[in-house]
Amino acid sequence: FFSETSLSKYYANHRFCWNKFYPSERKVIQWIKPDDQTKILDISCACGGLGFALLKRFGSSMYSGVEMNKKCIEIAKNKVPWGRFLQGDFLALNKKKFLLRPYHLVVSLSGIDWNIEFSKMLKKSWELVQPGGYLLLSVRLTTGASTEEISKSYQFVRFDGKKIGQKAPYRVLNGSYFGTLLRGLKPQRLLAYGFWGKPSPSAATPFFR
């Protein structure tokens, strides 16, 4: 059974230390080189662990986070008191003043790729990046056909590996198709780093069968 409490309990104790982030995440962030002047927006920020890690590693204190889970936001405000946090759905909140300021770095790690409205989230995320800034995303790619329908590919939102409870889209995008989406945003350049791997054990997906 999934609840706000189970999600907040997990993220209150995970992904707060720099070395607890994936090697691919650390690699790209090191390319970007945020500093104490980098304005950062973290979409689906959970309990603000990224903000904590970036301050300790790079001195980046200008951190803002958006998260639907109310309990996660309560924890984030306590553990990352220098951050600015807003609770609610990103697409519903994007017209508020909180989200209208441009950011040097907009981040969504396991965020918009879990959202049903991925294309809208991608577009809105990019709109908040100031000229010369960065949009950092985590995505799952394949050389085969994209799978975006939650009825065909999904992940259970829980942390014990059991395949029961609430589901989120387990979106796997064709690499060329994703490249087309990115080029439509007209970025100055693209940076990517990752690895080939198996799906999460909590996912039900036609890939790697």
GROMACS .gro file of N, CA and C in nm, residues 41-191:
model
  453
   41LEU      N    1   1.607   2.499  -0.971
   41LEU     CA    2   1.470   2.452  -0.948
   41LEU      C    3   1.469   2.301  -0.962
   42ASP      N    4   1.421   2.233  -0.859
   42ASP     CA    5   1.414   2.087  -0.856
   42ASP      C    6   1.268   2.045  -0.865
   43ILE      N    7   1.229   1.987  -0.978
   43ILE     CA    8   1.090   1.943  -1.000
   43ILE      C    9   1.076   1.799  -0.948
   44SER      N   10   0.976   1.776  -0.865
   44SER     CA   11   0.961   1.650  -0.792
   44SER      C   12   1.080   1.632  -0.698
   45CYS      N   13   1.094   1.727  -0.608
   45CYS     CA   14   1.213   1.736  -0.523
   45CYS      C   15   1.211   1.642  -0.405
   46ALA      N   16   1.099   1.572  -0.381
   46ALA     CA   17   1.084   1.484  -0.263
   46ALA      C   18   1.116   1.564  -0.137
   47CYS      N   19   1.213   1.519  -0.057
   47CYS     CA   20   1.244   1.586   0.069
   47CYS      C   21   1.362   1.683   0.058
   48GLY      N   22   1.396   1.722  -0.065
   48GLY     CA   23   1.499   1.822  -0.086
   48GLY      C   24   1.641   1.772  -0.077
   49GLY      N   25   1.662   1.641  -0.090
   49GLY     CA   26   1.795   1.585  -0.077
   49GLY      C   27   1.896   1.640  -0.175
   50LEU      N   28   1.851   1.668  -0.297
   50LEU     CA   29   1.944   1.724  -0.396
   50LEU      C   30   1.995   1.860  -0.352
   51GLY      N   31   1.905   1.942  -0.296
   51GLY     CA   32   1.947   2.074  -0.247
   51GLY      C   33   2.051   2.062  -0.137
   52PHE      N   34   2.033   1.967  -0.048
   52PHE     CA   35   2.128   1.943   0.060
   52PHE      C   36   2.263   1.900   0.003
   53ALA      N   37   2.260   1.806  -0.091
   53ALA     CA   38   2.384   1.754  -0.149
   53ALA      C   39   2.459   1.860  -0.230
   54LEU      N   40   2.385   1.944  -0.304
   54LEU     CA   41   2.450   2.047  -0.386
   54LEU      C   42   2.514   2.156  -0.301
   55LEU      N   43   2.452   2.187  -0.188
   55LEU     CA   44   2.513   2.286  -0.098
   55LEU      C   45   2.645   2.232  -0.042
   56LYS      N   46   2.644   2.108   0.004
   56LYS     CA   47   2.763   2.049   0.063
   56LYS      C   48   2.875   2.032  -0.040
   57ARG      N   49   2.837   1.997  -0.164
   57ARG     CA   50   2.937   1.967  -0.266
   57ARG      C   51   2.986   2.091  -0.341
   58PHE      N   52   2.892   2.182  -0.374
   58PHE     CA   53   2.926   2.294  -0.461
   58PHE      C   54   2.899   2.431  -0.399
   59GLY      N   55   2.843   2.433  -0.279
   59GLY     CA   56   2.809   2.561  -0.217
   59GLY      C   57   2.687   2.626  -0.277
   60SER      N   58   2.603   2.547  -0.345
   60SER     CA   59   2.485   2.600  -0.414
   60SER      C   60   2.368   2.611  -0.315
   61SER      N   61   2.338   2.734  -0.272
   61SER     CA   62   2.234   2.756  -0.172
   61SER      C   63   2.106   2.814  -0.232
   62MET      N   64   2.108   2.854  -0.359
   62MET     CA   65   1.991   2.915  -0.422
   62MET      C   66   1.904   2.806  -0.484
   63TYR      N   67   1.840   2.730  -0.396
   63TYR     CA   68   1.770   2.608  -0.433
   63TYR      C   69   1.620   2.621  -0.406
   64SER      N   70   1.539   2.583  -0.505
   64SER     CA   71   1.394   2.581  -0.491
   64SER      C   72   1.343   2.443  -0.533
   65GLY      N   73   1.236   2.396  -0.468
   65GLY     CA   74   1.182   2.265  -0.501
   65GLY      C   75   1.031   2.266  -0.509
   66VAL      N   76   0.978   2.183  -0.600
   66VAL     CA   77   0.834   2.164  -0.615
   66VAL      C   78   0.804   2.016  -0.597
   67GLU      N   79   0.702   1.985  -0.519
   67GLU     CA   80   0.670   1.846  -0.488
   67GLU      C   81   0.522   1.835  -0.453
   68MET      N   82   0.456   1.730  -0.504
   68MET     CA   83   0.315   1.708  -0.474
   68MET      C   84   0.292   1.658  -0.331
   69ASN      N   85   0.384   1.578  -0.280
   69ASN     CA   86   0.366   1.513  -0.152
   69ASN      C   87   0.383   1.614  -0.037
   70LYS      N   88   0.275   1.637   0.036
   70LYS     CA   89   0.276   1.737   0.143
   70LYS      C   90   0.374   1.702   0.253
   71LYS      N   91   0.381   1.575   0.292
   71LYS     CA   92   0.471   1.534   0.399
   71LYS      C   93   0.617   1.550   0.358
   72CYS      N   94   0.647   1.524   0.230
   72CYS     CA   95   0.783   1.544   0.180
   72CYS      C   96   0.823   1.692   0.192
   73ILE      N   97   0.732   1.781   0.156
   73ILE     CA   98   0.761   1.924   0.163
   73ILE      C   99   0.784   1.967   0.308
   74GLU      N  100   0.707   1.914   0.400
   74GLU     CA  101   0.725   1.947   0.541
   74GLU      C  102   0.865   1.907   0.588
   75ILE      N  103   0.909   1.789   0.546
   75ILE     CA  104   1.043   1.742   0.582
   75ILE      C  105   1.150   1.828   0.514
   76ALA      N  106   1.128   1.861   0.387
   76ALA     CA  107   1.225   1.942   0.311
   76ALA      C  108   1.247   2.077   0.378
   77LYS      N  109   1.140   2.141   0.423
   77LYS     CA  110   1.153   2.272   0.488
   77LYS      C  111   1.233   2.264   0.617
   78ASN      N  112   1.226   2.148   0.682
   78ASN     CA  113   1.300   2.129   0.806
   78ASN      C  114   1.446   2.093   0.781
   79LYS      N  115   1.472   2.006   0.682
   79LYS     CA  116   1.607   1.957   0.658
   79LYS      C  117   1.688   2.048   0.565
   80VAL      N  118   1.617   2.128   0.484
   80VAL     CA  119   1.684   2.221   0.391
   80VAL      C  120   1.624   2.360   0.413
   81PRO      N  121   1.650   2.421   0.528
   81PRO     CA  122   1.584   2.548   0.563
   81PRO      C  123   1.621   2.666   0.473
   82TRP      N  124   1.732   2.657   0.402
   82TRP     CA  125   1.771   2.765   0.311
   82TRP      C  126   1.697   2.757   0.177
   83GLY      N  127   1.624   2.649   0.152
   83GLY     CA  128   1.553   2.632   0.026
   83GLY      C  129   1.417   2.699   0.024
   84ARG      N  130   1.362   2.713  -0.095
   84ARG     CA  131   1.226   2.761  -0.115
   84ARG      C  132   1.145   2.645  -0.170
   85PHE      N  133   1.030   2.615  -0.108
   85PHE     CA  134   0.955   2.497  -0.147
   85PHE      C  135   0.808   2.532  -0.172
   86LEU      N  136   0.752   2.461  -0.269
   86LEU     CA  137   0.611   2.478  -0.303
   86LEU      C  138   0.549   2.341  -0.321
   87GLN      N  139   0.437   2.318  -0.254
   87GLN     CA  140   0.370   2.189  -0.261
   87GLN      C  141   0.255   2.195  -0.361
   88GLY      N  142   0.250   2.097  -0.452
   88GLY     CA  143   0.143   2.090  -0.550
   88GLY      C  144   0.191   2.033  -0.682
   89ASP      N  145   0.099   2.023  -0.776
   89ASP     CA  146   0.130   1.971  -0.909
   89ASP      C  147   0.203   2.077  -0.991
   90PHE      N  148   0.313   2.039  -1.054
   90PHE     CA  149   0.396   2.133  -1.128
   90PHE      C  150   0.319   2.205  -1.238
   91LEU      N  151   0.242   2.132  -1.316
   91LEU     CA  152   0.169   2.194  -1.426
   91LEU      C  153   0.061   2.290  -1.375
   92ALA      N  154   0.003   2.260  -1.261
   92ALA     CA  155  -0.100   2.347  -1.205
   92ALA      C  156  -0.040   2.470  -1.140
   93LEU      N  157   0.088   2.463  -1.102
   93LEU     CA  158   0.150   2.572  -1.029
   93LEU      C  159   0.237   2.662  -1.115
   94ASN      N  160   0.255   2.626  -1.242
   94ASN     CA  161   0.358   2.695  -1.319
   94ASN      C  162   0.328   2.841  -1.350
   95LYS      N  163   0.206   2.889  -1.325
   95LYS     CA  164   0.175   3.029  -1.351
   95LYS      C  165   0.200   3.117  -1.228
   96LYS      N  166   0.228   3.053  -1.115
   96LYS     CA  167   0.253   3.130  -0.995
   96LYS      C  168   0.389   3.196  -0.999
   97LYS      N  169   0.401   3.305  -0.926
   97LYS     CA  170   0.524   3.383  -0.927
   97LYS      C  171   0.645   3.299  -0.889
   98PHE      N  172   0.624   3.202  -0.801
   98PHE     CA  173   0.732   3.113  -0.756
   98PHE      C  174   0.802   3.049  -0.874
   99LEU      N  175   0.727   3.015  -0.978
   99LEU     CA  176   0.784   2.941  -1.091
   99LEU      C  177   0.811   3.027  -1.213
  100LEU      N  178   0.779   3.155  -1.207
  100LEU     CA  179   0.797   3.239  -1.325
  100LEU      C  180   0.940   3.292  -1.337
  101ARG      N  181   1.015   3.292  -1.230
  101ARG     CA  182   1.153   3.340  -1.237
  101ARG      C  183   1.236   3.240  -1.317
  102PRO      N  184   1.327   3.287  -1.401
  102PRO     CA  185   1.411   3.192  -1.474
  102PRO      C  186   1.520   3.133  -1.384
  103TYR      N  187   1.562   3.012  -1.414
  103TYR     CA  188   1.662   2.943  -1.334
  103TYR      C  189   1.783   2.908  -1.420
  104HIS      N  190   1.901   2.909  -1.357
  104HIS     CA  191   2.021   2.864  -1.427
  104HIS      C  192   2.014   2.714  -1.453
  105LEU      N  193   1.955   2.640  -1.358
  105LEU     CA  194   1.951   2.495  -1.367
  105LEU      C  195   1.814   2.444  -1.321
  106VAL      N  196   1.741   2.380  -1.412
  106VAL     CA  197   1.615   2.315  -1.379
  106VAL      C  198   1.640   2.165  -1.383
  107VAL      N  199   1.605   2.096  -1.274
  107VAL     CA  200   1.638   1.955  -1.258
  107VAL      C  201   1.512   1.873  -1.237
  108SER      N  202   1.507   1.756  -1.301
  108SER     CA  203   1.401   1.659  -1.271
  108SER      C  204   1.461   1.520  -1.280
  109LEU      N  205   1.498   1.465  -1.165
  109LEU     CA  206   1.555   1.331  -1.157
  109LEU      C  207   1.446   1.236  -1.111
  110SER      N  208   1.408   1.144  -1.197
  110SER     CA  209   1.294   1.054  -1.169
  110SER      C  210   1.171   1.136  -1.132
  111GLY      N  211   1.145   1.237  -1.214
  111GLY     CA  212   1.032   1.326  -1.190
  111GLY      C  213   0.936   1.327  -1.307
  112ILE      N  214   0.967   1.406  -1.411
  112ILE     CA  215   0.873   1.418  -1.522
  112ILE      C  216   0.864   1.289  -1.601
  113ASP      N  217   0.967   1.202  -1.592
  113ASP     CA  218   0.960   1.074  -1.663
  113ASP      C  219   0.864   0.977  -1.594
  114TRP      N  220   0.816   1.012  -1.477
  114TRP     CA  221   0.713   0.934  -1.409
  114TRP      C  222   0.574   0.993  -1.431
  115ASN      N  223   0.568   1.107  -1.498
  115ASN     CA  224   0.441   1.179  -1.511
  115ASN      C  225   0.369   1.139  -1.639
  116ILE      N  226   0.237   1.125  -1.632
  116ILE     CA  227   0.159   1.087  -1.750
  116ILE      C  228   0.173   1.192  -1.859
  117GLU      N  229   0.178   1.320  -1.822
  117GLU     CA  230   0.185   1.428  -1.920
  117GLU      C  231   0.331   1.469  -1.943
  118PHE      N  232   0.409   1.374  -1.989
  118PHE     CA  233   0.552   1.395  -2.005
  118PHE      C  234   0.585   1.511  -2.099
  119SER      N  235   0.521   1.517  -2.216
  119SER     CA  236   0.553   1.620  -2.314
  119SER      C  237   0.526   1.760  -2.260
  120LYS      N  238   0.413   1.776  -2.190
  120LYS     CA  239   0.382   1.906  -2.131
  120LYS      C  240   0.482   1.943  -2.022
  121MET      N  241   0.519   1.845  -1.943
  121MET     CA  242   0.616   1.870  -1.837
  121MET      C  243   0.752   1.910  -1.894
  122LEU      N  244   0.792   1.843  -2.002
  122LEU     CA  245   0.919   1.875  -2.066
  122LEU      C  246   0.919   2.018  -2.117
  123LYS      N  247   0.812   2.057  -2.186
  123LYS     CA  248   0.802   2.191  -2.242
  123LYS      C  249   0.804   2.298  -2.133
  124LYS      N  250   0.723   2.278  -2.027
  124LYS     CA  251   0.715   2.376  -1.919
  124LYS      C  252   0.846   2.384  -1.841
  125SER      N  253   0.913   2.271  -1.825
  125SER     CA  254   1.042   2.272  -1.756
  125SER      C  255   1.143   2.357  -1.832
  126TRP      N  256   1.145   2.340  -1.964
  126TRP     CA  257   1.239   2.414  -2.048
  126TRP      C  258   1.209   2.564  -2.047
  127GLU      N  259   1.082   2.601  -2.037
  127GLU     CA  260   1.044   2.742  -2.036
  127GLU      C  261   1.099   2.816  -1.914
  128LEU      N  262   1.134   2.743  -1.809
  128LEU     CA  263   1.184   2.805  -1.687
  128LEU      C  264   1.336   2.814  -1.683
  129VAL      N  265   1.402   2.768  -1.789
  129VAL     CA  266   1.548   2.776  -1.798
  129VAL      C  267   1.587   2.910  -1.861
  130GLN      N  268   1.671   2.984  -1.794
  130GLN     CA  269   1.714   3.113  -1.848
  130GLN      C  270   1.813   3.091  -1.963
  131PRO      N  271   1.828   3.186  -2.054
  131PRO     CA  272   1.924   3.171  -2.164
  131PRO      C  273   2.063   3.137  -2.111
  132GLY      N  274   2.122   3.035  -2.171
  132GLY     CA  275   2.253   2.989  -2.128
  132GLY      C  276   2.249   2.891  -2.012
  133GLY      N  277   2.127   2.860  -1.964
  133GLY     CA  278   2.113   2.767  -1.851
  133GLY      C  279   2.097   2.623  -1.895
  134TYR      N  280   2.065   2.536  -1.801
  134TYR     CA  281   2.059   2.392  -1.826
  134TYR      C  282   1.928   2.332  -1.777
  135LEU      N  283   1.880   2.232  -1.850
  135LEU     CA  284   1.772   2.145  -1.806
  135LEU      C  285   1.830   2.005  -1.790
  136LEU      N  286   1.827   1.953  -1.669
  136LEU     CA  287   1.885   1.822  -1.639
  136LEU      C  288   1.773   1.723  -1.613
  137LEU      N  289   1.767   1.617  -1.695
  137LEU     CA  290   1.660   1.518  -1.686
  137LEU      C  291   1.717   1.378  -1.676
  138SER      N  292   1.643   1.290  -1.610
  138SER     CA  293   1.672   1.147  -1.617
  138SER      C  294   1.565   1.082  -1.703
  139VAL      N  295   1.607   0.999  -1.798
  139VAL     CA  296   1.513   0.932  -1.889
  139VAL      C  297   1.562   0.789  -1.913
  140ARG      N  298   1.469   0.705  -1.958
  140ARG     CA  299   1.502   0.569  -1.998
  140ARG      C  300   1.491   0.561  -2.150
  141LEU      N  301   1.597   0.514  -2.214
  141LEU     CA  302   1.601   0.513  -2.360
  141LEU      C  303   1.616   0.370  -2.413
  142THR      N  304   1.571   0.351  -2.536
  142THR     CA  305   1.582   0.223  -2.604
  142THR      C  306   1.608   0.247  -2.752
  143THR      N  307   1.663   0.146  -2.819
  143THR     CA  308   1.678   0.153  -2.964
  143THR      C  309   1.551   0.104  -3.033
  144GLY      N  310   1.460   0.047  -2.954
  144GLY     CA  311   1.333  -0.002  -3.008
  144GLY      C  312   1.225   0.103  -3.003
  145ALA      N  313   1.101   0.059  -3.013
  145ALA     CA  314   0.987   0.151  -3.012
  145ALA      C  315   0.962   0.204  -2.871
  146SER      N  316   0.917   0.328  -2.864
  146SER     CA  317   0.884   0.388  -2.736
  146SER      C  318   0.765   0.317  -2.672
  147THR      N  319   0.765   0.313  -2.541
  147THR     CA  320   0.652   0.261  -2.465
  147THR      C  321   0.615   0.365  -2.362
  148GLU      N  322   0.499   0.429  -2.381
  148GLU     CA  323   0.458   0.538  -2.294
  148GLU      C  324   0.324   0.514  -2.226
  149GLU      N  325   0.249   0.413  -2.267
  149GLU     CA  326   0.118   0.389  -2.209
  149GLU      C  327   0.130   0.317  -2.075
  150ILE      N  328   0.067   0.375  -1.973
  150ILE     CA  329   0.076   0.318  -1.839
  150ILE      C  330   0.013   0.179  -1.832
  151SER      N  331  -0.079   0.149  -1.923
  151SER     CA  332  -0.141   0.017  -1.923
  151SER      C  333  -0.044  -0.091  -1.971
  152LYS      N  334   0.062  -0.051  -2.043
  152LYS     CA  335   0.158  -0.146  -2.096
  152LYS      C  336   0.291  -0.147  -2.022
  153SER      N  337   0.325  -0.036  -1.963
  153SER     CA  338   0.454  -0.025  -1.896
  153SER      C  339   0.439   0.066  -1.774
  154TYR      N  340   0.456   0.010  -1.657
  154TYR     CA  341   0.433   0.088  -1.535
  154TYR      C  342   0.523   0.038  -1.422
  155GLN      N  343   0.532   0.120  -1.320
  155GLN     CA  344   0.613   0.087  -1.204
  155GLN      C  345   0.530   0.107  -1.078
  156PHE      N  346   0.543   0.016  -0.985
  156PHE     CA  347   0.472   0.031  -0.859
  156PHE      C  348   0.547   0.129  -0.769
  157VAL      N  349   0.475   0.224  -0.715
  157VAL     CA  350   0.536   0.329  -0.634
  157VAL      C  351   0.552   0.279  -0.490
  158ARG      N  352   0.657   0.204  -0.470
  158ARG     CA  353   0.688   0.151  -0.338
  158ARG      C  354   0.835   0.114  -0.336
  159PHE      N  355   0.886   0.078  -0.220
  159PHE     CA  356   1.030   0.062  -0.205
  159PHE      C  357   1.071  -0.075  -0.152
  160ASP      N  358   0.978  -0.169  -0.151
  160ASP     CA  359   1.011  -0.303  -0.103
  160ASP      C  360   1.013  -0.406  -0.214
  161GLY      N  361   0.996  -0.361  -0.341
  161GLY     CA  362   1.003  -0.452  -0.455
  161GLY      C  363   0.874  -0.527  -0.486
  162LYS      N  364   0.773  -0.514  -0.401
  162LYS     CA  365   0.648  -0.585  -0.425
  162LYS      C  366   0.569  -0.519  -0.537
  163LYS      N  367   0.506  -0.598  -0.621
  163LYS     CA  368   0.432  -0.546  -0.736
  163LYS      C  369   0.283  -0.534  -0.703
  164ILE      N  370   0.253  -0.447  -0.609
  164ILE     CA  371   0.115  -0.416  -0.573
  164ILE      C  372   0.105  -0.268  -0.540
  165GLY      N  373  -0.017  -0.214  -0.545
  165GLY     CA  374  -0.037  -0.076  -0.503
  165GLY      C  375  -0.043   0.022  -0.618
  166GLN      N  376  -0.015   0.148  -0.588
  166GLN     CA  377  -0.025   0.256  -0.684
  166GLN      C  378   0.079   0.243  -0.794
  167LYS      N  379   0.040   0.280  -0.917
  167LYS     CA  380   0.129   0.269  -1.031
  167LYS      C  381   0.166   0.407  -1.087
  168ALA      N  382   0.284   0.414  -1.144
  168ALA     CA  383   0.329   0.532  -1.217
  168ALA      C  384   0.376   0.485  -1.354
  169PRO      N  385   0.374   0.572  -1.456
  169PRO     CA  386   0.422   0.531  -1.589
  169PRO      C  387   0.570   0.490  -1.585
  170TYR      N  388   0.603   0.380  -1.646
  170TYR     CA  389   0.742   0.342  -1.663
  170TYR      C  390   0.775   0.368  -1.810
  171ARG      N  391   0.803   0.493  -1.838
  171ARG     CA  392   0.818   0.539  -1.976
  171ARG      C  393   0.957   0.504  -2.029
  172VAL      N  394   0.961   0.439  -2.144
  172VAL     CA  395   1.087   0.407  -2.211
  172VAL      C  396   1.079   0.466  -2.351
  173LEU      N  397   1.168   0.558  -2.384
  173LEU     CA  398   1.159   0.633  -2.509
  173LEU      C  399   1.264   0.587  -2.610
  174ASN      N  400   1.222   0.577  -2.734
  174ASN     CA  401   1.317   0.555  -2.842
  174ASN      C  402   1.416   0.671  -2.845
  175GLY      N  403   1.545   0.638  -2.855
  175GLY     CA  404   1.647   0.742  -2.849
  175GLY      C  405   1.632   0.850  -2.955
  176SER      N  406   1.601   0.809  -3.079
  176SER     CA  407   1.586   0.906  -3.187
  176SER      C  408   1.464   0.995  -3.164
  177TYR      N  409   1.356   0.934  -3.115
  177TYR     CA  410   1.235   1.011  -3.086
  177TYR      C  411   1.261   1.114  -2.976
  178PHE      N  412   1.331   1.072  -2.872
  178PHE     CA  413   1.362   1.164  -2.763
  178PHE      C  414   1.452   1.277  -2.814
  179GLY      N  415   1.545   1.242  -2.902
  179GLY     CA  416   1.631   1.346  -2.961
  179GLY      C  417   1.550   1.449  -3.038
  180THR      N  418   1.446   1.402  -3.108
  180THR     CA  419   1.358   1.494  -3.181
  180THR      C  420   1.285   1.587  -3.085
  181LEU      N  421   1.238   1.533  -2.972
  181LEU     CA  422   1.172   1.616  -2.871
  181LEU      C  423   1.267   1.724  -2.819
  182LEU      N  424   1.390   1.685  -2.794
  182LEU     CA  425   1.486   1.781  -2.741
  182LEU      C  426   1.522   1.888  -2.843
  183ARG      N  427   1.540   1.847  -2.969
  183ARG     CA  428   1.574   1.945  -3.072
  183ARG      C  429   1.460   2.044  -3.092
  184GLY      N  430   1.337   2.001  -3.066
  184GLY     CA  431   1.223   2.091  -3.075
  184GLY      C  432   1.229   2.202  -2.973
  185LEU      N  433   1.302   2.182  -2.865
  185LEU     CA  434   1.322   2.287  -2.764
  185LEU      C  435   1.428   2.387  -2.807
  186LYS      N  436   1.505   2.353  -2.908
  186LYS     CA  437   1.611   2.438  -2.964
  186LYS      C  438   1.720   2.472  -2.863
  187PRO      N  439   1.777   2.369  -2.797
  187PRO     CA  440   1.888   2.395  -2.705
  187PRO      C  441   2.015   2.428  -2.782
  188GLN      N  442   2.107   2.497  -2.718
  188GLN     CA  443   2.235   2.528  -2.782
  188GLN      C  444   2.322   2.405  -2.795
  189ARG      N  445   2.312   2.314  -2.698
  189ARG     CA  446   2.389   2.191  -2.706
  189ARG      C  447   2.324   2.087  -2.615
  190LEU      N  448   2.361   1.960  -2.637
  190LEU     CA  449   2.309   1.849  -2.558
  190LEU      C  450   2.424   1.775  -2.492
  191LEU      N  451   2.409   1.744  -2.365
  191LEU     CA  452   2.505   1.662  -2.293
  191LEU      C  453   2.433   1.539  -2.241
   0.00000   0.00000   0.00000
